[in-house]
Tab-separated table of C-alpha atoms in Angstrom:
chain	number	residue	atom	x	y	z
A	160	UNK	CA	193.561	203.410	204.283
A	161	UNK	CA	193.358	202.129	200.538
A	162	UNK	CA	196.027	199.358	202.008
A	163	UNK	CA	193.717	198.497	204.909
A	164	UNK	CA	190.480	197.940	202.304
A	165	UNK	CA	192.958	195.727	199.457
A	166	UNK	CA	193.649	193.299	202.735
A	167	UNK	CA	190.100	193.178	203.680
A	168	UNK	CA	188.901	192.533	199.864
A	169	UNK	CA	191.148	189.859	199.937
A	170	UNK	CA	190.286	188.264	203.114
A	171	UNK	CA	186.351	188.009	202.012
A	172	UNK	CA	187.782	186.756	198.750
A	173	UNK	CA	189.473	183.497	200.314
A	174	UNK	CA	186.526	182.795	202.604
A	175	UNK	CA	184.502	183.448	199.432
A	176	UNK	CA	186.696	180.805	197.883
A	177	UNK	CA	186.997	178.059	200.923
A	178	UNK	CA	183.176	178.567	201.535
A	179	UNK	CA	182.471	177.718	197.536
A	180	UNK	CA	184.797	174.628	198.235
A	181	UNK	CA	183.309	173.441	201.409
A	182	UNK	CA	179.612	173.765	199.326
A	183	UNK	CA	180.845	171.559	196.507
A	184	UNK	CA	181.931	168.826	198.932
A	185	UNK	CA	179.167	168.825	200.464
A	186	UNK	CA	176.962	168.453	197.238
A	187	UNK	CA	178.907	165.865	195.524
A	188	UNK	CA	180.707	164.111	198.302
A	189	UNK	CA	183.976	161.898	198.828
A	190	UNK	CA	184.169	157.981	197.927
A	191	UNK	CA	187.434	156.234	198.959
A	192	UNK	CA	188.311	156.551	195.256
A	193	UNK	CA	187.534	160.009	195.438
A	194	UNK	CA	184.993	159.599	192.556
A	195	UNK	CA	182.341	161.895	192.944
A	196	UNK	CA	178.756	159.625	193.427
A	197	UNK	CA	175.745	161.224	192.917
A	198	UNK	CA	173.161	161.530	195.325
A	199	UNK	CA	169.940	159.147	195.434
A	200	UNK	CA	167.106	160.781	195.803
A	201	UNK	CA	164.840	160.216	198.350
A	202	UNK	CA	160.649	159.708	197.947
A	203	UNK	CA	159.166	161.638	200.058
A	204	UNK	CA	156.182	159.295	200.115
A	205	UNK	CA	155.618	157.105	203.612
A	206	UNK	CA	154.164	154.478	201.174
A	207	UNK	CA	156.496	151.173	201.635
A	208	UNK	CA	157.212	149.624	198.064
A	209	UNK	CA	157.106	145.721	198.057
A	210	UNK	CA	160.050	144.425	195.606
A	211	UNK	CA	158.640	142.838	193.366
A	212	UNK	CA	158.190	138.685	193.688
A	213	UNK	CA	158.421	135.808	191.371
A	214	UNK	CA	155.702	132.931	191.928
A	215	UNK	CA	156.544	130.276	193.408
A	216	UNK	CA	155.888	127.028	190.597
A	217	UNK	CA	155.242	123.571	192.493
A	218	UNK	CA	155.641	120.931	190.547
A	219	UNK	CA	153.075	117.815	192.163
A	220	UNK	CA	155.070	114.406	191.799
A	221	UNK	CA	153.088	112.452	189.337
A	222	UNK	CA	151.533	109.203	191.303
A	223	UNK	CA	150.570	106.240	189.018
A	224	UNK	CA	147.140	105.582	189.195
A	225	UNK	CA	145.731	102.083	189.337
A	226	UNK	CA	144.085	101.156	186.387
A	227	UNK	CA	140.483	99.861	186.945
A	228	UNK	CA	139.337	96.710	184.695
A	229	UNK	CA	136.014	96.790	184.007
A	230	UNK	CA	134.863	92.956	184.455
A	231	UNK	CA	133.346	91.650	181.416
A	232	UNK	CA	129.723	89.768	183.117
A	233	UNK	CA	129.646	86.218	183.321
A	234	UNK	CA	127.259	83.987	182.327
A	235	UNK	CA	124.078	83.367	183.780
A	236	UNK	CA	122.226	80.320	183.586
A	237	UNK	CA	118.608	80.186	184.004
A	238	UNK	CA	118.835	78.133	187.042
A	239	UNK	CA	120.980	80.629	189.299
A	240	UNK	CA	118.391	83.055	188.321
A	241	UNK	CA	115.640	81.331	188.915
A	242	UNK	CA	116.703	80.785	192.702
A	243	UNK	CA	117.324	84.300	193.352
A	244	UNK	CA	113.578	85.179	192.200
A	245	UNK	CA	112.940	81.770	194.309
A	246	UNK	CA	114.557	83.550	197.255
A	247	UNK	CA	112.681	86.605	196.809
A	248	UNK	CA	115.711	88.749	196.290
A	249	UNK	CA	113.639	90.191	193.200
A	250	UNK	CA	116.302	93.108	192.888
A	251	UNK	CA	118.929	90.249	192.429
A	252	UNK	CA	117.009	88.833	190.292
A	253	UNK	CA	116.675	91.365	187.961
A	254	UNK	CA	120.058	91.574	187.381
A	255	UNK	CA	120.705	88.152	187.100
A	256	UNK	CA	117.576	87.733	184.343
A	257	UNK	CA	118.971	91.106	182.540
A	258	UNK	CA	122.369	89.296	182.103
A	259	UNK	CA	120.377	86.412	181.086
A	260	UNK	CA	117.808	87.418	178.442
A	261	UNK	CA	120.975	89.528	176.905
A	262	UNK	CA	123.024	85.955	176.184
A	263	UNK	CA	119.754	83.982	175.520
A	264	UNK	CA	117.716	86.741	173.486
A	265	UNK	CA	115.270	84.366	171.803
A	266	UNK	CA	114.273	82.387	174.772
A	267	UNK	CA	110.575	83.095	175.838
A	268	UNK	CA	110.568	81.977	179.219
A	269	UNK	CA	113.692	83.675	180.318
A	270	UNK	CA	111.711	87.269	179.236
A	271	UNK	CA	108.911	86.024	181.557
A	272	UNK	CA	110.647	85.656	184.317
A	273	UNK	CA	112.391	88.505	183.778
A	274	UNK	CA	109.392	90.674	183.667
A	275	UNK	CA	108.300	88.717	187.297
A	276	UNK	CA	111.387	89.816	188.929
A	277	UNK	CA	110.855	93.101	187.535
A	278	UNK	CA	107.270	93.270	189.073
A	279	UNK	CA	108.107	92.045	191.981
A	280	UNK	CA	110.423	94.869	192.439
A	281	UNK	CA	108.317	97.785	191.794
A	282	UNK	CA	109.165	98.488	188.266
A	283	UNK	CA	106.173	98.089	186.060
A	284	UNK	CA	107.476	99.843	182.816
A	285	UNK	CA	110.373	96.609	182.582
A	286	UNK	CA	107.532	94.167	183.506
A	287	UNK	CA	105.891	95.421	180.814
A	288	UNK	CA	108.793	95.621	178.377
A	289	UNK	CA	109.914	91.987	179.114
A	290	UNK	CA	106.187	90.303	178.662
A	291	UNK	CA	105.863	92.124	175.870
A	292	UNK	CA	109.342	90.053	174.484
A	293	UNK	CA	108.007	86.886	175.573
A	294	UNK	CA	105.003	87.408	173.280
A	295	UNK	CA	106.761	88.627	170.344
A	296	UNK	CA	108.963	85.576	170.666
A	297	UNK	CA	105.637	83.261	171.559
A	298	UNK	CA	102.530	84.996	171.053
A	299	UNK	CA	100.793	81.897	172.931
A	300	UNK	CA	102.259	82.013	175.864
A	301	UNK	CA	99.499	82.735	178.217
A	302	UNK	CA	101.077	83.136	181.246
A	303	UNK	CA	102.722	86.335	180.145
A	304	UNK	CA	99.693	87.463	178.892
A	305	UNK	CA	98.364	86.669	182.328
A	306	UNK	CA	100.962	88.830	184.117
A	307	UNK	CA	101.473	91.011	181.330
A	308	UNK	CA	97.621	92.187	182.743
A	309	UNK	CA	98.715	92.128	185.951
A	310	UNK	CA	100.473	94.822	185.251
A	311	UNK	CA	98.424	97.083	183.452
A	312	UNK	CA	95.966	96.658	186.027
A	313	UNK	CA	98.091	97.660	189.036
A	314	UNK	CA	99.346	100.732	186.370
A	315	UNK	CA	95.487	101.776	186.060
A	316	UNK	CA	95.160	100.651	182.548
A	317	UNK	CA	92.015	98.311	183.506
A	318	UNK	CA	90.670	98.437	180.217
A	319	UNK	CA	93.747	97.420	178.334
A	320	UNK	CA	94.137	94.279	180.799
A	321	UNK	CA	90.494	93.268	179.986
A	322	UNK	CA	91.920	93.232	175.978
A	323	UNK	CA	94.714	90.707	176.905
A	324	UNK	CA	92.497	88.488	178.997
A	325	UNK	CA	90.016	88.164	176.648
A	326	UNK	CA	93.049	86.763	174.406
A	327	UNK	CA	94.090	84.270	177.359
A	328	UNK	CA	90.592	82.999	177.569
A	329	UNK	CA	90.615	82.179	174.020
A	330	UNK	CA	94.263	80.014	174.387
A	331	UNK	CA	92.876	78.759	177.533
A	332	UNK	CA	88.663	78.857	178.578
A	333	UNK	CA	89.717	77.137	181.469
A	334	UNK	CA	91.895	79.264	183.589
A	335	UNK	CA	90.444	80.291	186.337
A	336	UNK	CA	92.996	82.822	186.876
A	337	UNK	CA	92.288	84.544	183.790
A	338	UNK	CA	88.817	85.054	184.712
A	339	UNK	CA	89.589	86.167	188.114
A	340	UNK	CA	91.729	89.049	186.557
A	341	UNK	CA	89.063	89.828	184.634
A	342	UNK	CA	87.104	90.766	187.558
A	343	UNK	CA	89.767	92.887	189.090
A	344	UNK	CA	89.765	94.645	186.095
A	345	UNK	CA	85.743	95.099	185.859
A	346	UNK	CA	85.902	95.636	189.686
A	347	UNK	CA	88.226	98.630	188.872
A	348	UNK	CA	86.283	100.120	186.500
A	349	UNK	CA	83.089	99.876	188.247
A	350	UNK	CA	81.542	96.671	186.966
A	351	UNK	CA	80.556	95.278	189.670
A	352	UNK	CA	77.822	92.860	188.549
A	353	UNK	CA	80.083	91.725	186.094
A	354	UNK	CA	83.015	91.257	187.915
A	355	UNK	CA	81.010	89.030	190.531
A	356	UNK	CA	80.004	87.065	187.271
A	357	UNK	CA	83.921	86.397	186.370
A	358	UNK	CA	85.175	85.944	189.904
A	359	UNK	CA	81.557	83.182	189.884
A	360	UNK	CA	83.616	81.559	186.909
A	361	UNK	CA	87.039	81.757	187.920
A	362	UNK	CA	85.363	79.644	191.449
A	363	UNK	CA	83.249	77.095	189.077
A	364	UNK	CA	86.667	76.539	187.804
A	365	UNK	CA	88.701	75.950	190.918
A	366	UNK	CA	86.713	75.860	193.938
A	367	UNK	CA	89.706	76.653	196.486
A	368	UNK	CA	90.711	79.553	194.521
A	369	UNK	CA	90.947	81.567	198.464
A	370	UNK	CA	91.845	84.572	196.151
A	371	UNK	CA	89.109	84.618	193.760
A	372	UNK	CA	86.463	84.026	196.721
A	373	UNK	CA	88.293	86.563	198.742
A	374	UNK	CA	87.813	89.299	195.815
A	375	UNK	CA	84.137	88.094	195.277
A	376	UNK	CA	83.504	89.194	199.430
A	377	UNK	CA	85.473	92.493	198.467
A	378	UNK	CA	82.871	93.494	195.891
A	379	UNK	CA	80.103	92.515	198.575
A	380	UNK	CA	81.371	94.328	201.252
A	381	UNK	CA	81.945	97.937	198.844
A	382	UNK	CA	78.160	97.051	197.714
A	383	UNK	CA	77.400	96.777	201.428
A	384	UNK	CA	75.970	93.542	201.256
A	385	UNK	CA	77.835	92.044	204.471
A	386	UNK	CA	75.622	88.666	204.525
A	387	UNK	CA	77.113	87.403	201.487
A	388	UNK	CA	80.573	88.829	202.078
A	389	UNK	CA	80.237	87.072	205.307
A	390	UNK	CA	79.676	83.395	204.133
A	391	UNK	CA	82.427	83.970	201.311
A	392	UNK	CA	85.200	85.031	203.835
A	393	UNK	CA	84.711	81.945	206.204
A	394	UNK	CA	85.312	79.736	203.421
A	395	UNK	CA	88.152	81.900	202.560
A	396	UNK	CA	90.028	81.448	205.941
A	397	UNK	CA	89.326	77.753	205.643
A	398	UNK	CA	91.262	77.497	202.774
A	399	UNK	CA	94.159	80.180	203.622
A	400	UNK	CA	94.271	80.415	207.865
A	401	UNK	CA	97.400	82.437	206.967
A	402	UNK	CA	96.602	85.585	205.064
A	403	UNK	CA	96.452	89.054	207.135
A	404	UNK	CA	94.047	90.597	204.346
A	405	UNK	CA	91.639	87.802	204.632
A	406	UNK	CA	91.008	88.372	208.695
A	407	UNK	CA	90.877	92.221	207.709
A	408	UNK	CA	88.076	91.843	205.634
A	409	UNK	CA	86.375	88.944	207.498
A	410	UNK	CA	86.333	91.358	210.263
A	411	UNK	CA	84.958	93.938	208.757
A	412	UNK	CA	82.219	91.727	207.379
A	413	UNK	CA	81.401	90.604	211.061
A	414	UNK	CA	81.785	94.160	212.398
A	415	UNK	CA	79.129	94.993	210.064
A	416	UNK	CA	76.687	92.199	210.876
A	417	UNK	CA	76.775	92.792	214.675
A	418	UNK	CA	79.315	90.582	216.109
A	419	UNK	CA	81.307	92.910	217.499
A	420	UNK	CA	83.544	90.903	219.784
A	421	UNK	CA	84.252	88.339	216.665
A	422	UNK	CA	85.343	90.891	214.446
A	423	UNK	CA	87.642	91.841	217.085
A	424	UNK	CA	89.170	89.030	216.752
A	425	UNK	CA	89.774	88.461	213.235
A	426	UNK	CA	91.820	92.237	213.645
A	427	UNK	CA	93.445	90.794	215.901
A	428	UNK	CA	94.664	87.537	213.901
A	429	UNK	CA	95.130	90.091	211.304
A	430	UNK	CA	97.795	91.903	213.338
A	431	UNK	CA	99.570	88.464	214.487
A	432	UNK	CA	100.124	87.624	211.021
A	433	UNK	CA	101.211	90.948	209.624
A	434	UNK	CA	102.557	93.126	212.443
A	435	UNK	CA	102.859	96.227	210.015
A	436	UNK	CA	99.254	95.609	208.567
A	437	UNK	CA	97.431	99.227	209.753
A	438	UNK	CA	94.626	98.699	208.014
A	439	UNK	CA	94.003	96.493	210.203
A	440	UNK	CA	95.570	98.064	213.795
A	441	UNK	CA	92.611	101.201	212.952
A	442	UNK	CA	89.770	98.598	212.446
A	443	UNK	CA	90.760	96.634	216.268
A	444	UNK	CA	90.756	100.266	217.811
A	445	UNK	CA	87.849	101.276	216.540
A	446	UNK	CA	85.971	98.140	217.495
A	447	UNK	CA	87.589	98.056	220.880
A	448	UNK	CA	85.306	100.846	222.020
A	449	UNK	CA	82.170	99.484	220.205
A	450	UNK	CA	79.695	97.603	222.517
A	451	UNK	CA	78.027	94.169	221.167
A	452	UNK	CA	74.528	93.946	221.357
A	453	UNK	CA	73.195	91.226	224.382
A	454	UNK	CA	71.648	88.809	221.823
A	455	UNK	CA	74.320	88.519	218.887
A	456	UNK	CA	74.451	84.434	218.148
A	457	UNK	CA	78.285	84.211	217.538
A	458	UNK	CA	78.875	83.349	213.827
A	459	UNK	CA	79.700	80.086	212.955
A	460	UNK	CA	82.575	79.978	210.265
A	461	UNK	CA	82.082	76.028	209.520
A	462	UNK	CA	78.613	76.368	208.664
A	463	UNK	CA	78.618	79.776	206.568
A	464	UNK	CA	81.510	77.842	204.872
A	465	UNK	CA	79.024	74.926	203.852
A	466	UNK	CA	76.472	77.648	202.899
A	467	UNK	CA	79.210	78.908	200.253
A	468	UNK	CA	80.257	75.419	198.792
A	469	UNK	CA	76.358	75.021	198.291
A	470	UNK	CA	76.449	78.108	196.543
A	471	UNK	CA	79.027	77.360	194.416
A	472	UNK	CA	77.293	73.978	193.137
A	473	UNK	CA	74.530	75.647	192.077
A	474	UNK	CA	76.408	78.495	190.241
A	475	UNK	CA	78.200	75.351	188.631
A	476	UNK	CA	74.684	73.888	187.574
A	477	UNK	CA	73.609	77.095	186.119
A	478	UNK	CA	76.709	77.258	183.981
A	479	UNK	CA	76.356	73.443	183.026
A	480	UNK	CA	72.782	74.274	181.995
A	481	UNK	CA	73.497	76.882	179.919
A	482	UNK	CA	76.217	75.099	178.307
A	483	UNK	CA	73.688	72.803	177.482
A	484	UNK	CA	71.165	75.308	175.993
A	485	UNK	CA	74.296	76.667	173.921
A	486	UNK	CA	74.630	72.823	172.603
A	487	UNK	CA	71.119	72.131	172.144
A	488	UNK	CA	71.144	75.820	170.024
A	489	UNK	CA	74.175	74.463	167.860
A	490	UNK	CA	72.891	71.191	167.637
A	491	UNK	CA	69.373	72.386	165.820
A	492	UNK	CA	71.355	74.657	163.722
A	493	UNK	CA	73.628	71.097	162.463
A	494	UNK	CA	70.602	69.212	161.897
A	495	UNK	CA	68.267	72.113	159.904
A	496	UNK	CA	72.109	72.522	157.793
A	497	UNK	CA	72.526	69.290	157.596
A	498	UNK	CA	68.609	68.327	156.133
A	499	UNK	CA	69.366	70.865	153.179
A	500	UNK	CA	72.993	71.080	152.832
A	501	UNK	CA	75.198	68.074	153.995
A	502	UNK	CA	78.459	70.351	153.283
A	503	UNK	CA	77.684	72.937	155.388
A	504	UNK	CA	76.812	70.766	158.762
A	505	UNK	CA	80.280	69.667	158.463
A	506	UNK	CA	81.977	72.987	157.865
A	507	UNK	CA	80.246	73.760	161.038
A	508	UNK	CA	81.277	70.817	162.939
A	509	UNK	CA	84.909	71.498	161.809
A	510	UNK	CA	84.231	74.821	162.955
């Protein structure tokens, strides 16, 4: 019995023994060295780790870029200039006159026309800027001043424009562009008796001024006096048969005085000479659907002309007459100066 339990003892002992053995193996494993690896162990996570990446650098081949020359200008002469403005490529002309008045700084008449161009092309403030040059370089020039109030007048500055025509008239009494400025600017402030009074003068002056009679009608026709508008504008259009804004207003002036039919037409000769002129498209429409009354006498633009030029002779003799009174005035003044003090009569004839 004790023989049978020592053989059984030992029995469990050697499958105690292999089963330790076949545990360890199984733990540590076999490589074909038989050098016992360890066991990795394993995440249990089911998150999937991206190795890690190195960017990617790419280098951009360097291209040689062209090298732009800036052109140094060339010289303008006054001439080349001159025909661009000539042309009416104003904005051309602008640039050629900048170029220009930068080489030849001191030259008067090369700010002037500078300051045209610049009007011409919409930009007042440069207008400005160059006839104010011209002057400082020759205060007498009186066509800048001229344009130079040009300017302020179309900027709204009437009553600045009326300070630098007053300084014209004093270079120049005659110019009967200075005096019709002078009544746009009193026209734009309200004047209107005196700006028929300068536009009067600037006509004495030069009797087929078109533009000065043309401005004259314009202050008729806001004052609603459409007779007198009427016989200005026919002399107008017999001087200038080619001006939209003249048939515009001569229509208007005819519209107003009845003949209806004749002021149609003058819209219409308007239109033919300035297709874009919508002043002027508005007025024919309206007219179109305006009856004429049965016994209108058509207007007769060679006689009203007459009537003006008759007018204009006897605004001339007014102003000859009071010339004279001035002279008379000065001459009594001379001769009482003269009776007690011979030095002062010729002070004031030097004067």
């Amino acid at each position: 019995m004790a023989n049978g339990i020592t053989v059984m003892v030992e029995m469990f002992a050697g499958l105690a023994l292999i089963l330790i053995l076949a545990l360890s193996m199984a733990m540590f494993g076999c490589g074909q060295d038989d050098k016992a690896q360890a066991i990795t162990p394993v995440s249990m996570s089911t998150e999937t780790i991206e190795p890690e990446t190195t960017p990617t650098i790419v280098i951009e081949p360097v291209v040689d870029q062209p090298i732009v020359e800036i052109e140094e200008p060339q010289p303008v002469s006054f001439e080349v200039a001159e025909s661009a403005y000539n042309d009416r490529n104003y904005a051309e002309a602008v640039r050629l006159f900048a170029v220009y008045t930068e080489e030849n700084e001191g030259n008067a008449w090369g700010h002037y026309m500078y300051g045209l161009a610049a009007k011409k092309s919409g930009d007042l403030y440069l207008a400005e800027l160059s006839f104010n040059r011209a002057l400082e370089l020759d205060p007498n020039h009186v066509k800048s001043i001229l344009n130079l109030s040009r300017v302020l007048i179309d900027d709204g500055r009437p009553q600045e424009a009326l300070d630098q025509l007053d300084r014209a008239l004093d270079l120049d009494p005659q110019s009967s562009v200075a005096f019709r400025l002078q009544g746009r600017a009193m026209h734009n402030l309200g004047w209107f008796d005196e700006a028929l009074t300068a536009y009067r003068e600037a006509i004495v002056i030069d009797t087929a001024d078109a533009w000065s009679i043309n401005n004259l009608a314009l202050v008729h026709l806001e004052q609603e006096q459409y007779e007198e508008a009427l016989t200005a504008l026919s002399r107008t259009i017999e001087l200038r048969d080619d001006i939209a804004l003249f048939f515009n207003n001569l229509g208007i002036a005819l519209e107003n005085t009845g003949h209806v039919r004749q002021a149609q037409e003058a819209y219409t000769t308007a239109i033919e000479l300035d297709a874009a002129y919508d002043k002027a498209s508005v007025n024919l429409a309206r007219v179109e659907r305006v009856d004429q009354a049965t016994d209108v006498i058509p207007a007769d633009f060679e006689d009203l002309a007459k009537v003006f030029i008759e007018e204009i002779r006897s605004w001339n003799e007014e102003a000859l007459a009071a010339e004279d009174a001035d002279l008379s005035e000065f001459d009594q003044v001379v001769e009482s100066e003269s009776e007690s003090d011979s030095t002062k009569s010729f002070e004031l004839y030097e004067f």
